[in-house]
Amino acid sequence: MDNITSTIQVVPLNHYILLSAIIFSIGVIGVLIRRNAIIIFMCVELMLNAVNLLLVAFSAYSGDASGQVFVFFVMALAAAEVAVGLAIIVMVYRNTSSIDINVLNRLKW
Amino acid sequence: MNLLILLFFPLVGSLACLLNKNYAKQTALISALITLGLAIVLLSDFNADASRQFVVDFAWIPQLGINFKAGIDGISMIMVLLTTGLVPLIILSGFNRTFKNPSALFALILFMQSGLLIVFTALDAFLFYVGWEAALIPIYFICAIWGGADRIRVNMKFFIYTFSGSLFMLLGIIFLHLQTPANNYDIDAFYALNLDANTQGWLFWCFFIAFAIKMPIFPFHTWQPDTYTEAPTMGTMLLAGIMLKMGIYGVIRWLIPVVPLGFIEWKQVAIILSIIGIVYASIIAFTQKDIKKLIAYSSIAHVGLISAGIFAWNVEGVQGAMIQMLNHGINVIGLFFIIDIIINRLNTREISAMGGIAKVAPQFAIAFLIILLGTVALPLTNGFIGEFLLLNAVYQYQIWAAAIAGLTIIFGAVYMLRMYKNVMQGQLNELTASFKDIKGTEILVLSIICALVIVIGVYPKPILHISEAAVNGLINQVNNKLAF
Amino acid sequence: MIDLVWLIPLFPFIGFLINGLGRNFLPKVVIGSIASLAVLASFGVSLGIFFEFNATEPVIINLFDWIKVGGIDIPFSFQIDQLSILMLLIITGIGSLIHIYSVGYMSHDAGFGKFFAYLNLFVFFMLLLVLGSNYVIMFIGWEGVGLCSYLLIGFWYTNANYADAAKKAFIMNRIGDLGFLLGVFLIISTFGSVSFAEIFPKAAGMISGDATLTLITILLFIGAIGKSAQLPLFTWLPDAMAGPTPVSALIHAATMVTAGIYMIARSNILFTLSPVTMSIIAVIGLATAIIAAIIALTQTDIKKVLAYSTVSQLGYMFLGLGVGAYTGAFFHVLTHAFFKALLFLGAGSVIHAMSDEQDMRKMGGLKSKLPITFFTMLMGTLAISGLPPFAGFFSKDEILAHVYEHNKLLWIIGLLGALLTAFYMFRMMFLTFWGSFRGTEEQKHHLHESPISMTLPLIILAVLSVVGGFIGVPEVLGGGHWLSHYLAPVFESSTSKMGELALDHTTEYMLMGISVGGVVLAILYAYIKYIKNNHVPVLDSEPRSALAKISYSKFYFDEFYNAIIQKPLDALSGFFYKVIDKSGIDALVNGLGKGSIEASKTLRLLQTGNVGFYIFAMVIGVIALLLYSFFKF
């Protein structure tokens, strides 16, 4: 455990923050500008993982394991999300022969 | 006897109606009669000179300071008698009508009775509120399922109208709850509060709007004529006969004693609104072509007088209101039953299509006339006792107010006799020639009502005696509080 | 016997119950006998009390507590004194005669049982009215007789006009009743009681012209205006002739309409102390007497003539009350009950013989066909015209003498009214009984004298109309005026405040001479016009002179009320309903609902369905929240 922590601490904290910010932004922008549902979905995962990275980094630096426990929760959640989300996308594809989200505009007044 | 048995027996009856689908109306009638019996047992144990009796008090939701506290004093006793006495008549009035899904209808009526009884006996504001809303739900369904053609729209209006009124009251109750030292909803804690005049002023309106909509007082009345017209007759009877008394009872029990300073501040406005309602509704009733609507407007006028008498806040007024609530319940149920019989046989509510019915249905005509005389407050009928006391109370407040409120004596005669003449007198026409005289349960219901009209009118003393001590106590309590 | 006073109203009430319940299966003989016997029994008890009673103080008999709330304590109790005893005798005495008469008159009517039930009920309420020992019990009777009047006017309710007349009577009475009720409230707050025995001694100690007393008396007088058909509420009484004729005789001539006079005589001390009210009463009474007499001059319906004559005579009674001639007014109530009941029953007999024809233009020459009717009616007519020694002479003379002392102008107008009375009454007699028959052949064929049950009451009443006045012969004519002595205890406190009539004998002789002379001239004029010149009133379609037209159209009172009260109220009703209720309050309420719907319609456009837009909005939202928390904290 100690050597992992020390390994993590080799890289300065700012770099982790920067990296996860970049990944998160990529995720956000991907969600905003792409229309393919699967890619949007992957971008959401990207955002989640950016947060995970940050949690692990902070956890290592502050010597508190609860951050890493939290990451496990997030991963479990992401897994569940993938299961449900992909199922939905598959159903959408079956119904509309497309996974373009602009086609899915019927959910309105 | 335990009060809880009385309060929850109708629920048992309601369940029995649902289970016993084939004999729903008989089950309902038996249940209502047993409830009436329970009320009479209670009355025989009741001591009119003492204050609250049969009190049940236990923690209900202790975390929130909510208790199940209920009890009966003279005022509640009258209301309990009103509720338990009228429900059997209402059920009986539907005996030879056919309804779709009757078991649900009768179950709802009994469910409502339970809610009404809780309202009239509750000594905990939260319980009062629960009963208040619990009585609203069944009547909503009764009107929405068994009502006339326009029922959905009218009912929605009725529901939202009264419900928004209730929300103001809830606001007031929660505010008062937070002010009480022990953070509970106990009525005595509310009575003991000493809030400043401003707070009491707006609290008055919170409660007043809720009660005014229920009664209804001008200008909060516009739900009423439509709802009375569209509701099935049993629903109308429940609404006019019992439910509107919730508002009047609320004023006596929960409004004036809780916020006496607010009451003093707004007394005049309340009386003026009531009196406007009397004249306004009477005048509208003059030219109504729909017989049910005519009675609906006349009911607004009569209730206006009751509320004016209460807001004058003297013994005559409140006692008059107590007995008049009973009388109005009896008379209005009688009138709506009469009208139900007419509508049922002629399939129209248009007064102009009727005429000459007295010729072919003399017994019906007699019953109609007696109930009508009770309504126009002829001496030796029940209506006179109430109106005499109420007008006298208003007179003590202001002679001109009494003169204007007294117009109800003239106007009532005008629209009632005009209706009677157009419906019962004159020549028969094709439609009315085949009118059958009353029979069976119709005779039973109408004779009970007529007997009550006359007996109460000739010898009102026992009824006045029931509520006398309680009314005096309440008035003294308010006056003492105001004296500080 | 006095303890049995509760029997007096009880008998008619039992009669009402038996006849009411058994109206469909009891034979007519039984119904008629029960009804008549019930009233006769009451008459017997009343007579017993009359002979037994000799106290100067009223006797109060308590039955039970009726209403007792707060400061109001209303016992259900009866009061016996000279005034109520005389009223009891009038009601039960004339009542039983009219019941007997009705057995014959109504014998062919399908509603025979119902009629007698109503009639008994009326007697019951009328007895309550005069027996009540306080204003509220009086009010029970007061409204109760109004109800019976409503039921009996509308007895033939299948005729919409009759039903309307009944409704009109009830509503106009109700207007008065509101005044009465407010007066009672004012009495409660002033005297703290409604019992006569407590109020009058207290009132006697008050100063004359007290404002509260004036208001009380005005309000009570409004009640009397409604009940006793005075201006401006008199129009219901002529319409009330729609009822069967015995009803007109009993209710609308002899008893109910005199309730207002009874009430004022009963409360005489209150009125004596309110000079303003007294003047109002005198003026209204006189105006009513004159206007009704003028209208009666041209009426062609025999019952309408009598109806307006009743209104006019009631006006005289109020005139008497207004000048403080309580005994005189009550005397006139008594004599008027005799001769007006007689005249109505006689008219009923005529109508019966004429196969329900009431138009005098179609009668004539009935003298020989209906000799008993003719002769008895002639007695009545002489009595009402005020010729000595018939009953009306003494009572009317007493009133006019008081008026003369009070105000000469009022006396002149009053005298004029008396002449008009003589004229139109003899016009009626001449048109009906003299000349040649003007009806159809069929009517002529059916002409017959009425059966004994109808003529017997006529004869008894005729005798009373002739001799009835002798109970009040003034001293100037050598009489002892028994009535005035008998009633003295009732009016004691008032007379002590007003003093006795102080006219010297010469003036009194002169007054009598003038009025008798005028009456004879009026009768002569009628004789010349209707017998010598054979004048018959013109048909409705033919033109009349302007004055006659106004009189014939009853001064357009009905049209006037219709235009200024009924029409505007109905219009107001429509306005309130359509404009204020529907387009005002209700529209506001519905507007709240519509407003929310409109708002939601606009807001839901934000839901485009475009997922990209939702995400964009979300991101913007998150950023906004971040920025907010960043800058805020």
PDB file of N, CA and C in Angstrom, chain B residues 9-19 31 103 106-108 110-111:
ATOM      1  N   PHE B   9     -67.568   3.501  13.543  1.00  0.00           N
ATOM      2  CA  PHE B   9     -68.539   2.498  13.122  1.00  0.00           C
ATOM      3  C   PHE B   9     -68.947   2.664  11.653  1.00  0.00           C
ATOM      4  N   PRO B  10     -69.153   3.892  11.176  1.00  0.00           N
ATOM      5  CA  PRO B  10     -69.523   4.036   9.761  1.00  0.00           C
ATOM      6  C   PRO B  10     -68.490   3.415   8.824  1.00  0.00           C
ATOM      7  N   LEU B  11     -67.223   3.420   9.235  1.00  0.00           N
ATOM      8  CA  LEU B  11     -66.213   2.799   8.373  1.00  0.00           C
ATOM      9  C   LEU B  11     -66.458   1.300   8.275  1.00  0.00           C
ATOM     10  N   VAL B  12     -66.821   0.702   9.396  1.00  0.00           N
ATOM     11  CA  VAL B  12     -67.155  -0.728   9.378  1.00  0.00           C
ATOM     12  C   VAL B  12     -68.322  -0.955   8.421  1.00  0.00           C
ATOM     13  N   GLY B  13     -69.329  -0.080   8.559  1.00  0.00           N
ATOM     14  CA  GLY B  13     -70.483  -0.198   7.680  1.00  0.00           C
ATOM     15  C   GLY B  13     -70.081  -0.045   6.224  1.00  0.00           C
ATOM     16  N   SER B  14     -69.172   0.876   5.991  1.00  0.00           N
ATOM     17  CA  SER B  14     -68.704   1.116   4.633  1.00  0.00           C
ATOM     18  C   SER B  14     -68.075  -0.140   4.050  1.00  0.00           C
ATOM     19  N   LEU B  15     -67.245  -0.773   4.865  1.00  0.00           N
ATOM     20  CA  LEU B  15     -66.595  -2.004   4.431  1.00  0.00           C
ATOM     21  C   LEU B  15     -67.650  -3.082   4.164  1.00  0.00           C
ATOM     22  N   ALA B  16     -68.625  -3.146   5.068  1.00  0.00           N
ATOM     23  CA  ALA B  16     -69.680  -4.153   4.921  1.00  0.00           C
ATOM     24  C   ALA B  16     -70.433  -3.949   3.615  1.00  0.00           C
ATOM     25  N   CYS B  17     -70.647  -2.694   3.239  1.00  0.00           N
ATOM     26  CA  CYS B  17     -71.334  -2.413   1.970  1.00  0.00           C
ATOM     27  C   CYS B  17     -70.537  -2.954   0.801  1.00  0.00           C
ATOM     28  N   LEU B  18     -69.239  -2.770   0.858  1.00  0.00           N
ATOM     29  CA  LEU B  18     -68.404  -3.217  -0.252  1.00  0.00           C
ATOM     30  C   LEU B  18     -68.399  -4.737  -0.350  1.00  0.00           C
ATOM     31  N   LEU B  19     -68.424  -5.390   0.807  1.00  0.00           N
ATOM     32  CA  LEU B  19     -68.371  -6.845   0.799  1.00  0.00           C
ATOM     33  C   LEU B  19     -69.721  -7.433   0.420  1.00  0.00           C
ATOM     34  N   SER B  31     -76.390   0.101   8.911  1.00  0.00           N
ATOM     35  CA  SER B  31     -75.221   0.730   9.521  1.00  0.00           C
ATOM     36  C   SER B  31     -75.550   2.143   9.994  1.00  0.00           C
ATOM     37  N   SER B 103     -72.937  -0.451  -4.406  1.00  0.00           N
ATOM     38  CA  SER B 103     -72.198  -0.730  -3.174  1.00  0.00           C
ATOM     39  C   SER B 103     -71.128   0.333  -2.946  1.00  0.00           C
ATOM     40  N   PHE B 106     -72.844   3.644  -1.643  1.00  0.00           N
ATOM     41  CA  PHE B 106     -73.235   3.650  -0.237  1.00  0.00           C
ATOM     42  C   PHE B 106     -72.019   3.568   0.674  1.00  0.00           C
ATOM     43  N   ALA B 107     -71.006   2.826   0.213  1.00  0.00           N
ATOM     44  CA  ALA B 107     -69.787   2.760   1.014  1.00  0.00           C
ATOM     45  C   ALA B 107     -69.175   4.152   1.151  1.00  0.00           C
ATOM     46  N   LEU B 108     -69.183   4.898   0.054  1.00  0.00           N
ATOM     47  CA  LEU B 108     -68.606   6.253   0.111  1.00  0.00           C
ATOM     48  C   LEU B 108     -69.409   7.147   1.055  1.00  0.00           C
ATOM     49  N   LEU B 110     -71.057   6.288   3.686  1.00  0.00           N
ATOM     50  CA  LEU B 110     -70.742   5.954   5.072  1.00  0.00           C
ATOM     51  C   LEU B 110     -69.325   6.404   5.431  1.00  0.00           C
ATOM     52  N   PHE B 111     -68.428   6.269   4.485  1.00  0.00           N
ATOM     53  CA  PHE B 111     -67.064   6.739   4.717  1.00  0.00           C
ATOM     54  C   PHE B 111     -67.087   8.234   5.038  1.00  0.00           C
TER      55      PHE B 111
END
